PDB file of C-alpha atoms in Angstrom:
ATOM      1  CA  MET A 239      66.054  26.941  12.732  1.00  0.00           C
ATOM      2  CA  PRO A 240      64.516  23.919  14.499  1.00  0.00           C
ATOM      3  CA  GLN A 241      65.975  21.565  11.860  1.00  0.00           C
ATOM      4  CA  ARG A 242      69.530  22.833  12.432  1.00  0.00           C
ATOM      5  CA  LEU A 243      69.447  21.846  16.090  1.00  0.00           C
ATOM      6  CA  PRO A 244      69.400  18.071  15.459  1.00  0.00           C
ATOM      7  CA  GLU A 245      71.952  18.510  12.673  1.00  0.00           C
ATOM      8  CA  THR A 246      74.300  20.420  14.971  1.00  0.00           C
ATOM      9  CA  HIS A 247      73.801  17.854  17.719  1.00  0.00           C
ATOM     10  CA  ASN A 248      74.576  14.976  15.314  1.00  0.00           C
ATOM     11  CA  GLN A 249      77.744  16.719  14.151  1.00  0.00           C
ATOM     12  CA  LYS A 250      78.910  17.195  17.741  1.00  0.00           C
ATOM     13  CA  VAL A 251      78.206  13.544  18.567  1.00  0.00           C
ATOM     14  CA  ALA A 252      80.096  12.396  15.454  1.00  0.00           C
ATOM     15  CA  THR A 253      83.035  14.664  16.298  1.00  0.00           C
ATOM     16  CA  LEU A 254      83.197  13.322  19.864  1.00  0.00           C
ATOM     17  CA  ALA A 255      83.021   9.731  18.594  1.00  0.00           C
ATOM     18  CA  ASN A 256      85.848  10.399  16.133  1.00  0.00           C
ATOM     19  CA  GLN A 257      87.938  12.012  18.880  1.00  0.00           C
ATOM     20  CA  ALA A 258      87.344   9.040  21.183  1.00  0.00           C
ATOM     21  CA  LYS A 259      88.338   6.615  18.417  1.00  0.00           C
ATOM     22  CA  ALA A 260      91.467   8.645  17.629  1.00  0.00           C
ATOM     23  CA  GLU A 261      92.455   8.619  21.314  1.00  0.00           C
ATOM     24  CA  ARG A 262      91.817   4.857  21.507  1.00  0.00           C
ATOM     25  CA  LEU A 263      93.900   4.266  18.390  1.00  0.00           C
ATOM     26  CA  ALA A 264      96.714   6.436  19.705  1.00  0.00           C
ATOM     27  CA  GLY A 265      96.744   4.781  23.126  1.00  0.00           C
ATOM     28  CA  TYR A 266      96.224   1.139  22.242  1.00  0.00           C
ATOM     29  CA  GLY A 267      97.954   1.291  18.867  1.00  0.00           C
ATOM     30  CA  GLN A 268     101.217   2.423  20.465  1.00  0.00           C
ATOM     31  CA  MET A 269     100.938  -0.182  23.214  1.00  0.00           C
ATOM     32  CA  ARG A 270     103.332  -3.112  23.111  1.00  0.00           C
ATOM     33  CA  PHE A 271     101.731  -6.526  22.605  1.00  0.00           C
ATOM     34  CA  GLU A 272     102.880  -7.651  26.053  1.00  0.00           C
ATOM     35  CA  GLU A 273     101.103  -4.706  27.708  1.00  0.00           C
ATOM     36  CA  TYR A 274      97.978  -5.126  25.611  1.00  0.00           C
ATOM     37  CA  ALA A 275      97.803  -8.873  26.291  1.00  0.00           C
ATOM     38  CA  ALA A 276      98.235  -8.271  30.033  1.00  0.00           C
ATOM     39  CA  GLU A 277      95.373  -5.772  29.995  1.00  0.00           C
ATOM     40  CA  TRP A 278      93.243  -8.127  27.894  1.00  0.00           C
ATOM     41  CA  LYS A 279      93.998 -11.006  30.279  1.00  0.00           C
ATOM     42  CA  GLN A 280      92.673  -9.003  33.247  1.00  0.00           C
ATOM     43  CA  GLY A 281      89.288  -9.028  31.531  1.00  0.00           C
ATOM     44  CA  GLN A 282      89.310 -12.829  31.305  1.00  0.00           C
ATOM     45  CA  HIS A 283      88.044 -13.264  34.865  1.00  0.00           C
ATOM     46  CA  HIS A 284      85.685 -16.044  33.740  1.00  0.00           C
ATOM     47  CA  LEU A 285      88.559 -18.479  33.106  1.00  0.00           C
ATOM     48  CA  ALA A 286      89.090 -21.466  35.367  1.00  0.00           C
ATOM     49  CA  PRO A 287      92.496 -21.740  37.110  1.00  0.00           C
ATOM     50  CA  ALA A 288      93.687 -24.460  34.703  1.00  0.00           C
ATOM     51  CA  SER A 289      92.722 -22.279  31.736  1.00  0.00           C
ATOM     52  CA  VAL A 290      94.624 -19.335  33.211  1.00  0.00           C
ATOM     53  CA  ASP A 291      97.685 -21.577  33.621  1.00  0.00           C
ATOM     54  CA  HIS A 292      97.374 -22.702  29.995  1.00  0.00           C
ATOM     55  CA  LEU A 293      96.984 -19.104  28.811  1.00  0.00           C
ATOM     56  CA  ASP A 294     100.017 -18.013  30.835  1.00  0.00           C
ATOM     57  CA  SER A 295     102.061 -20.845  29.338  1.00  0.00           C
ATOM     58  CA  LEU A 296     101.098 -19.908  25.772  1.00  0.00           C
ATOM     59  CA  LEU A 297     101.837 -16.245  26.422  1.00  0.00           C
ATOM     60  CA  GLN A 298     105.182 -16.809  28.152  1.00  0.00           C
ATOM     61  CA  ASN A 299     106.516 -19.590  25.925  1.00  0.00           C
ATOM     62  CA  HIS A 300     105.197 -18.674  22.481  1.00  0.00           C
ATOM     63  CA  LEU A 301     103.467 -15.316  22.073  1.00  0.00           C
ATOM     64  CA  PHE A 302     105.660 -13.034  24.195  1.00  0.00           C
ATOM     65  CA  PRO A 303     108.949 -14.334  22.753  1.00  0.00           C
ATOM     66  CA  ALA A 304     107.596 -13.586  19.281  1.00  0.00           C
ATOM     67  CA  PHE A 305     105.640 -10.371  19.894  1.00  0.00           C
ATOM     68  CA  ALA A 306     106.312  -8.876  23.360  1.00  0.00           C
ATOM     69  CA  SER A 307     107.771  -5.576  22.141  1.00  0.00           C
ATOM     70  CA  ARG A 308     105.795  -5.318  18.873  1.00  0.00           C
ATOM     71  CA  LEU A 309     103.448  -2.345  18.771  1.00  0.00           C
ATOM     72  CA  MET A 310      99.818  -3.329  18.390  1.00  0.00           C
ATOM     73  CA  ASN A 311      99.287  -1.151  15.324  1.00  0.00           C
ATOM     74  CA  THR A 312     102.063  -2.987  13.431  1.00  0.00           C
ATOM     75  CA  PHE A 313     100.316  -6.365  13.210  1.00  0.00           C
ATOM     76  CA  ASP A 314      99.213  -7.649   9.839  1.00  0.00           C
ATOM     77  CA  HIS A 315      98.779 -11.021   8.168  1.00  0.00           C
ATOM     78  CA  LYS A 316     102.466 -11.183   7.170  1.00  0.00           C
ATOM     79  CA  VAL A 317     103.539 -10.880  10.808  1.00  0.00           C
ATOM     80  CA  VAL A 318     101.170 -13.691  11.808  1.00  0.00           C
ATOM     81  CA  ASP A 319     102.295 -15.860   8.856  1.00  0.00           C
ATOM     82  CA  GLY A 320     105.881 -15.330   9.993  1.00  0.00           C
ATOM     83  CA  PHE A 321     104.949 -16.467  13.499  1.00  0.00           C
ATOM     84  CA  ILE A 322     103.403 -19.662  12.130  1.00  0.00           C
ATOM     85  CA  ARG A 323     106.461 -20.383   9.965  1.00  0.00           C
ATOM     86  CA  THR A 324     108.745 -19.811  12.948  1.00  0.00           C
ATOM     87  CA  THR A 325     106.785 -22.240  15.137  1.00  0.00           C
ATOM     88  CA  GLU A 326     106.974 -24.811  12.334  1.00  0.00           C
ATOM     89  CA  ARG A 327     110.736 -24.260  11.943  1.00  0.00           C
ATOM     90  CA  ASN A 328     111.175 -24.650  15.700  1.00  0.00           C
ATOM     91  CA  THR A 329     109.240 -27.943  15.519  1.00  0.00           C
ATOM     92  CA  VAL A 330     106.517 -26.758  17.874  1.00  0.00           C
ATOM     93  CA  GLY A 331     103.790 -29.401  17.921  1.00  0.00           C
ATOM     94  CA  LEU A 332     100.651 -28.821  15.873  1.00  0.00           C
ATOM     95  CA  ALA A 333      98.405 -28.755  18.944  1.00  0.00           C
ATOM     96  CA  THR A 334     100.554 -26.062  20.554  1.00  0.00           C
ATOM     97  CA  GLN A 335     100.770 -24.099  17.293  1.00  0.00           C
ATOM     98  CA  SER A 336      96.996 -24.232  17.003  1.00  0.00           C
ATOM     99  CA  ASN A 337      96.453 -23.184  20.633  1.00  0.00           C
ATOM    100  CA  ALA A 338      98.955 -20.307  20.398  1.00  0.00           C
ATOM    101  CA  LEU A 339      97.369 -19.047  17.192  1.00  0.00           C
ATOM    102  CA  ASP A 340      93.915 -19.341  18.740  1.00  0.00           C
ATOM    103  CA  LYS A 341      94.976 -17.116  21.670  1.00  0.00           C
ATOM    104  CA  LEU A 342      96.602 -14.656  19.292  1.00  0.00           C
ATOM    105  CA  LYS A 343      93.369 -14.560  17.261  1.00  0.00           C
ATOM    106  CA  THR A 344      91.354 -13.867  20.401  1.00  0.00           C
ATOM    107  CA  ILE A 345      93.624 -10.999  21.458  1.00  0.00           C
ATOM    108  CA  MET A 346      93.682  -9.556  17.930  1.00  0.00           C
ATOM    109  CA  LEU A 347      89.886  -9.795  17.691  1.00  0.00           C
ATOM    110  CA  ASP A 348      89.648  -7.696  20.848  1.00  0.00           C
ATOM    111  CA  ALA A 349      91.997  -5.119  19.287  1.00  0.00           C
ATOM    112  CA  HIS A 350      90.008  -5.199  16.043  1.00  0.00           C
ATOM    113  CA  ARG A 351      86.796  -4.502  17.960  1.00  0.00           C
ATOM    114  CA  LEU A 352      88.486  -1.464  19.498  1.00  0.00           C
ATOM    115  CA  GLY A 353      89.145  -0.223  15.982  1.00  0.00           C
ATOM    116  CA  LEU A 354      92.912  -0.761  15.871  1.00  0.00           C
ATOM    117  CA  PHE A 355      92.668  -2.554  12.553  1.00  0.00           C
ATOM    118  CA  GLU A 356      90.570  -1.817   9.489  1.00  0.00           C
ATOM    119  CA  GLU A 357      90.938  -5.489   8.606  1.00  0.00           C
ATOM    120  CA  GLY A 358      91.701  -8.182  11.124  1.00  0.00           C
ATOM    121  CA  PRO A 359      95.433  -9.049  10.973  1.00  0.00           C
ATOM    122  CA  LEU A 360      94.569 -12.738  10.725  1.00  0.00           C
ATOM    123  CA  LEU A 361      92.380 -12.359   7.670  1.00  0.00           C
ATOM    124  CA  GLY A 362      93.663 -14.793   5.055  1.00  0.00           C
ATOM    125  CA  VAL A 363      96.134 -16.487   7.406  1.00  0.00           C
ATOM    126  CA  GLN A 364      96.322 -20.239   6.867  1.00  0.00           C
ATOM    127  CA  ALA A 365      96.219 -21.781  10.342  1.00  0.00           C
ATOM    128  CA  PRO A 366      98.055 -24.996  11.159  1.00  0.00           C
ATOM    129  CA  VAL A 367      95.685 -27.937  11.114  1.00  0.00           C
ATOM    130  CA  TYR A 368      95.665 -30.093  14.190  1.00  0.00           C
ATOM    131  CA  ASP A 369      93.657 -33.299  14.087  1.00  0.00           C
ATOM    132  CA  PRO A 370      93.645 -35.056  17.480  1.00  0.00           C
ATOM    133  CA  LYS A 371      92.264 -38.204  15.813  1.00  0.00           C
ATOM    134  CA  ARG A 372      95.168 -38.455  13.374  1.00  0.00           C
ATOM    135  CA  PRO A 373      97.844 -40.846  14.621  1.00  0.00           C
ATOM    136  CA  SER A 374     101.208 -39.381  15.424  1.00  0.00           C
ATOM    137  CA  SER A 375     104.111 -40.179  13.117  1.00  0.00           C
ATOM    138  CA  ARG A 376     106.132 -41.132  16.204  1.00  0.00           C
ATOM    139  CA  ARG A 377     106.105 -44.656  17.426  1.00  0.00           C
ATOM    140  CA  PRO A 378     105.950 -45.489  21.118  1.00  0.00           C
ATOM    141  CA  GLY A 379     109.411 -45.946  22.531  1.00  0.00           C
ATOM    142  CA  SER A 380     111.160 -44.122  19.700  1.00  0.00           C
TER     143      SER A 380
END
């Protein structure tokens, strides 16, 4: 009898943990990216004002136009690859592409930590390579 008590307790704890995860998945998984990113941003209270401005610009000009209404549980590497191809097609600069993808990675990592994804949706994604030391192909005055 005394051995069953810890076993029963462990089963109850596991059941509660599974219920909490299921509720988290249901709530956050059905959340639109725009809502999730807004909630995530509220937790970024450590950012300096200039960093907040930069984040807002990336969200408003690049991430929200691409993902605002997408449900969080529908992200995978193909969706992210499509975003990168679209930014390339729209001739978004490499630095901006890199920064936008970096913010998307950060938001998706937060969602992954919550358990929304078995695998991170950026796993295997080939990021654009920005090299600030590489000279631009544009010439001054052109």
